[in-house]
Each structure stands twice: as structure tokens, then as C-alpha cells.
Short mmCIF file of C-alpha atoms in Angstrom, two decimals:
data_model
loop_
_atom_site.label_atom_id
_atom_site.label_comp_id
_atom_site.label_asym_id
_atom_site.label_seq_id
_atom_site.Cartn_x
_atom_site.Cartn_y
_atom_site.Cartn_z
CA GLU V 91 22.13 -7.64 8.54
CA ALA V 92 20.93 -4.03 7.71
CA GLN V 93 17.04 -3.82 8.82
CA VAL V 94 14.86 -1.58 10.12
CA THR V 95 13.18 -2.93 13.48
CA GLN V 96 9.46 -1.97 14.86
CA ASN V 97 8.84 -2.69 19.06
CA PRO V 98 6.11 -3.89 19.29
CA ARG V 99 4.41 -5.50 16.28
CA TYR V 100 1.68 -5.99 17.81
CA LEU V 101 -0.95 -3.66 20.23
CA ILE V 102 -4.19 -3.16 21.31
CA THR V 103 -4.69 -0.42 23.64
CA VAL V 104 -8.07 2.00 25.12
CA THR V 105 -8.32 5.56 23.88
CA GLY V 106 -6.38 9.17 26.26
CA LYS V 107 -3.10 6.09 26.70
CA LYS V 108 0.31 7.45 25.39
CA LEU V 109 1.64 5.19 23.77
CA THR V 110 5.16 5.00 21.86
CA VAL V 111 6.13 2.92 18.69
CA THR V 112 10.07 2.65 18.47
CA CYS V 113 11.91 2.42 15.34
CA SER V 114 15.29 1.87 14.90
CA GLN V 115 17.62 1.18 11.69
CA ASN V 116 21.01 0.22 11.90
CA MET V 117 21.81 1.54 8.50
CA ASN V 118 23.28 5.05 8.84
CA HIS V 119 20.55 6.13 7.10
CA GLU V 120 19.85 10.30 7.03
CA TYR V 121 16.28 10.19 6.18
CA MET V 122 13.69 8.55 7.93
CA SER V 123 9.99 7.95 7.94
CA TRP V 124 6.60 7.19 9.50
CA TYR V 125 2.99 5.48 7.95
CA ARG V 126 0.16 4.36 8.59
CA GLN V 127 -1.80 1.87 6.19
CA ASP V 128 -5.69 1.62 5.99
CA PRO V 129 -8.35 -0.15 3.33
CA GLY V 130 -8.81 2.17 0.21
CA LEU V 131 -5.97 4.61 1.37
CA GLY V 132 -3.00 3.46 1.01
CA LEU V 133 -0.05 4.47 2.36
CA ARG V 134 -0.16 7.72 3.98
CA GLN V 135 2.93 9.62 5.65
CA ILE V 136 3.42 10.90 8.94
CA TYR V 137 5.84 12.76 9.94
CA TYR V 138 9.31 12.35 8.65
CA SER V 139 13.30 12.97 9.35
CA MET V 140 15.80 14.29 6.91
CA ASN V 141 18.22 14.89 9.99
CA VAL V 142 18.90 14.16 13.94
CA GLU V 143 17.14 17.39 15.15
CA VAL V 144 15.23 17.95 11.52
CA THR V 145 11.16 16.50 10.80
CA ASP V 146 9.29 17.33 9.41
CA LYS V 147 5.75 16.71 9.18
CA GLY V 148 3.48 14.30 6.09
CA ASP V 149 0.88 14.12 4.47
CA VAL V 150 -1.27 12.95 8.17
CA PRO V 151 0.50 14.35 11.27
CA GLU V 152 -2.52 15.51 12.98
CA GLY V 153 -2.44 12.87 16.53
CA TYR V 154 1.04 12.66 16.92
CA LYS V 155 3.89 13.76 17.71
CA VAL V 156 8.11 12.27 16.48
CA SER V 157 11.77 13.01 17.83
CA ARG V 158 15.10 12.93 16.73
CA LYS V 159 17.65 12.29 18.83
CA GLU V 160 19.83 10.04 18.14
CA LYS V 161 20.25 9.38 13.64
CA ARG V 162 19.59 5.66 14.18
CA ASN V 163 16.04 5.94 16.20
CA PHE V 164 12.86 7.73 15.08
CA PRO V 165 10.36 7.52 17.90
CA LEU V 166 6.32 7.33 16.93
CA ILE V 167 4.05 9.09 19.82
CA LEU V 168 0.71 8.94 20.21
CA GLU V 169 -0.46 11.55 23.39
CA SER V 170 -4.30 10.58 22.99
CA PRO V 171 -4.70 8.01 20.36
CA SER V 172 -8.12 7.70 20.10
CA PRO V 173 -9.92 4.73 17.52
CA ASN V 174 -10.23 6.54 14.27
CA GLN V 175 -5.71 5.73 14.90
CA THR V 176 -6.88 2.73 14.57
CA SER V 177 -4.06 1.43 11.49
CA LEU V 178 -0.61 -0.50 10.81
CA TYR V 179 2.29 1.50 10.70
CA PHE V 180 5.37 1.44 8.70
CA CYS V 181 8.93 2.97 9.69
CA ALA V 182 10.84 3.43 7.15
CA SER V 183 14.58 5.19 6.31
CA SER V 184 16.34 5.71 2.64
CA PRO V 185 20.44 6.65 2.68
CA SER V 186 18.77 10.14 0.84
CA GLY V 187 16.32 11.88 1.56
CA THR V 188 16.24 13.19 -1.98
CA GLY V 189 13.28 10.84 -3.02
CA GLY V 190 15.55 7.68 -2.84
CA GLU V 191 14.77 3.97 -2.52
CA GLN V 192 12.62 3.28 1.03
CA TYR V 193 13.71 0.51 2.92
CA PHE V 194 10.24 -0.81 4.76
CA GLY V 195 10.71 -2.02 8.86
CA PRO V 196 7.85 -4.93 9.04
CA GLY V 197 5.44 -2.65 10.20
CA THR V 198 2.87 -2.95 13.84
CA ARG V 199 -0.36 -3.44 14.11
CA LEU V 200 -2.17 -0.69 16.49
CA THR V 201 -6.30 -1.81 18.23
CA VAL V 202 -7.20 1.23 19.86
CA THR V 203 -10.82 0.53 21.39
CA SER H 98 -4.02 18.95 -4.99
CA GLN H 99 -1.10 15.76 -5.56
CA LYS H 100 -2.96 13.06 -6.46
CA ILE H 101 -1.57 9.36 -7.76
CA GLU H 102 -3.61 6.12 -9.45
CA GLN H 103 -2.68 2.91 -9.51
CA ASN H 104 -6.68 2.03 -11.59
CA SER H 105 -6.74 -1.63 -11.29
CA GLU H 106 -7.18 -2.66 -7.53
CA ALA H 107 -6.23 -6.73 -9.53
CA LEU H 108 -5.18 -7.80 -11.66
CA ASN H 109 -5.46 -12.68 -13.23
CA ILE H 110 -2.89 -13.45 -15.18
CA GLN H 111 -1.26 -16.19 -16.82
CA GLU H 112 1.88 -17.75 -15.46
CA GLY H 113 4.31 -16.98 -18.48
CA LYS H 114 2.53 -13.39 -19.45
CA THR H 115 4.13 -9.80 -19.25
CA ALA H 116 2.12 -7.46 -16.03
CA THR H 117 1.37 -4.36 -17.13
CA LEU H 118 0.23 -2.60 -14.00
CA THR H 119 -0.48 1.61 -13.72
CA CYS H 120 -0.04 4.47 -12.34
CA ASN H 121 -1.39 7.63 -13.69
CA TYR H 122 -0.71 11.62 -11.72
CA THR H 123 -2.23 14.31 -11.81
CA ASN H 124 -0.68 17.87 -11.18
CA TYR H 125 2.50 18.58 -11.44
CA SER H 126 4.80 16.29 -12.59
CA PRO H 127 7.29 13.98 -10.18
CA ALA H 128 10.05 14.29 -9.68
CA TYR H 129 11.05 10.38 -8.88
CA LEU H 130 8.31 7.68 -9.49
CA GLN H 131 9.16 4.20 -7.61
CA TRP H 132 7.57 1.04 -7.41
CA TYR H 133 7.13 -0.67 -4.36
CA ARG H 134 5.93 -4.93 -3.37
CA GLN H 135 4.08 -6.02 -0.57
CA ASP H 136 3.04 -9.07 0.69
CA PRO H 137 0.44 -10.01 3.02
CA GLY H 138 1.30 -8.54 6.43
CA ARG H 139 4.65 -7.63 5.36
CA GLY H 140 6.65 -4.25 4.29
CA PRO H 141 7.29 -2.48 1.54
CA VAL H 142 9.43 -3.94 -0.59
CA PHE H 143 11.80 -1.65 -3.20
CA LEU H 144 11.74 -2.87 -6.64
CA LEU H 145 12.75 0.51 -9.55
CA LEU H 146 13.26 3.96 -9.04
CA ILE H 147 12.80 6.34 -12.16
CA ARG H 148 13.55 10.14 -12.77
CA GLU H 149 11.67 12.89 -14.20
CA ASN H 150 14.24 13.26 -17.03
CA GLU H 151 13.91 8.93 -17.81
CA LYS H 152 12.14 7.54 -20.12
CA GLU H 153 12.35 3.61 -18.92
CA LYS H 154 14.46 1.87 -16.49
CA ARG H 155 15.22 -1.80 -16.54
CA LYS H 156 16.08 -4.71 -13.27
CA GLU H 157 15.91 -8.40 -14.40
CA ARG H 158 12.20 -9.23 -15.59
CA LEU H 159 10.98 -5.90 -14.97
CA LYS H 160 10.61 -2.69 -16.17
CA VAL H 161 9.49 0.98 -15.61
CA THR H 162 8.08 3.38 -18.30
CA PHE H 163 7.33 6.83 -17.81
CA ASP H 164 5.53 9.11 -19.71
CA THR H 165 4.80 13.69 -18.64
CA THR H 166 2.79 14.32 -21.77
CA LEU H 167 -0.04 11.13 -20.60
CA LYS H 168 1.47 11.43 -16.89
CA GLN H 169 1.56 8.08 -16.72
CA SER H 170 4.39 5.44 -15.14
CA LEU H 171 3.47 1.99 -16.25
CA PHE H 172 6.05 -0.50 -14.67
CA HIS H 173 5.83 -4.22 -16.18
CA ILE H 174 6.83 -7.15 -15.46
CA THR H 175 7.14 -10.10 -17.86
CA ALA H 176 7.06 -13.80 -18.17
CA SER H 177 5.36 -13.36 -15.34
CA GLN H 178 6.02 -16.55 -12.29
CA PRO H 179 3.37 -17.21 -9.11
CA ALA H 180 5.86 -15.44 -7.01
CA ASP H 181 5.43 -12.36 -8.73
CA SER H 182 2.16 -12.58 -6.49
CA ALA H 183 1.69 -9.55 -4.48
CA THR H 184 0.60 -5.82 -3.81
CA TYR H 185 2.79 -3.30 -5.77
CA LEU H 186 3.08 0.13 -5.28
CA CYS H 187 3.53 3.16 -7.19
CA ALA H 188 5.42 6.40 -4.86
CA ARG H 189 5.67 9.66 -6.14
CA SER H 190 7.71 12.82 -5.06
CA LEU H 191 7.78 15.83 -6.72
CA THR H 192 11.05 18.69 -6.94
CA GLY H 193 11.61 20.73 -4.29
CA THR H 194 9.91 18.19 -1.50
CA ALA H 195 11.81 14.91 -2.51
CA SER H 196 11.76 13.80 1.23
CA LYS H 197 7.75 13.94 0.75
CA LEU H 198 6.53 10.72 -0.66
CA THR H 199 3.02 9.88 -1.57
CA PHE H 200 1.34 5.87 -2.71
CA GLY H 201 -1.05 4.92 -4.81
CA THR H 202 -3.82 2.49 -3.51
CA GLY H 203 -1.70 -0.12 -4.73
CA THR H 204 -2.77 -3.18 -7.24
CA ARG H 205 -3.40 -6.57 -6.51
CA LEU H 206 -1.64 -9.55 -8.41
CA GLN H 207 -2.27 -12.65 -8.28
CA VAL H 208 0.31 -15.10 -11.43
CA THR H 209 -2.16 -18.68 -11.66
CA LEU H 210 -0.54 -21.18 -13.41
#
């Protein structure tokens, strides 16, 4: 089944403890992206990647890192999480980086205390 | 700065009627406008994409229009059903930055019997 998977689905952590949220897609898509979704603010893009080893900032990149060493994986790294990073995170992939439709994962709900 | 706005936070309609959702944007004309459906606790699902040189797109009971003069896209669901109840998101990418997708905050549609 073609899909985007994220792990973990739920995570509660403490301020400052480094964490990684994994994202993997099995559709051989070139483009991948991370978003966070907050009430009243909608979905906001954190980082995106046009291809392996090519990443760029979205609208809210502060406090996050990403890497794209393989085409299928695009992990999101929070080096020192803070409470304002408590949010619902979505990974997405697309066959095209030129504005085409995106396929979203199921989401990761992160709470930082 | 670029903005994309979905003016109605919620829309309630009766089964069988046509639901019309609005998406407005400021400043530059988007290269693409996309519409997604999101159910509670799940990732958005792609529905339709319309390019800046297109006026209208259709898919089954769904129709999207794009008016660059009004800086507006309309999303229609004809013969609406209770199963259409969900939050609908519009998203835009600009020419030259097509991989940066900006989402509106969504309109929650409720279709009642």
C-alpha cells in the first residue's frame, strides 16, 4: 500500500531532551516536507526537500533540523525541544516539487513539558 | 507578506445542497491552488489542484474555480452528504517557489440530514 508513515504517533517529552520523528514514504517521491498544525494557525511548513541531500527552510524552521540522506526517509530533529514546539506534526511527500499534490502521513502529536 | 484566507471557520448545510467554500489570497497570484480534506485526528487528503491559467476544474461532485481578478478560489461540493462533513483546507504555491506550500486555516463543513 502506498503510504507515508510517521513514528512515533504520540510523544510526551521534557524541555531540552533531543528527539527525532521519523518519516518514510514508499512511493519513490522526490519531494518531502514537514508541517506543524496548531489551532487557529493552520498548517505551517517547517522544512522541505526537493531530493536527496537537498533541503530548504519553510515558514517556521527555527528550532528544527532535517536531513535527507535517502530518498524514502526525511526525519525531523528537535535538538532542544521547548514547550512552544508542542504541536501536531505532519510529514508529506509528492511526486513533484513543482506544486503538485501532497500525500500526508497520519501525524505525530508532540507534547513538550 | 503572502496570505491565504478561508473566511468561514464553519459552514452548516443541509444534505443535498451545494456547499461553497471560499479561499482568498493577497498580493501575488498563486501558481497553484490546492484543496484538501482533513478529518479529525488524521492527515489532510488531496482533492483537487488548479493552476493559475485554469478557470475551473472538476472531479465527480467537486468543482474548483480560480478567479485571479478577485484573488479568490471557490470550492463546491454538489449534492452534499453527511459523509462530506470534514475540514477543508486550501493551499497555494507561488510561481518560482512551487515547493513552498502555504495553507489556509480551513473551513469546517457540517452536512446535516
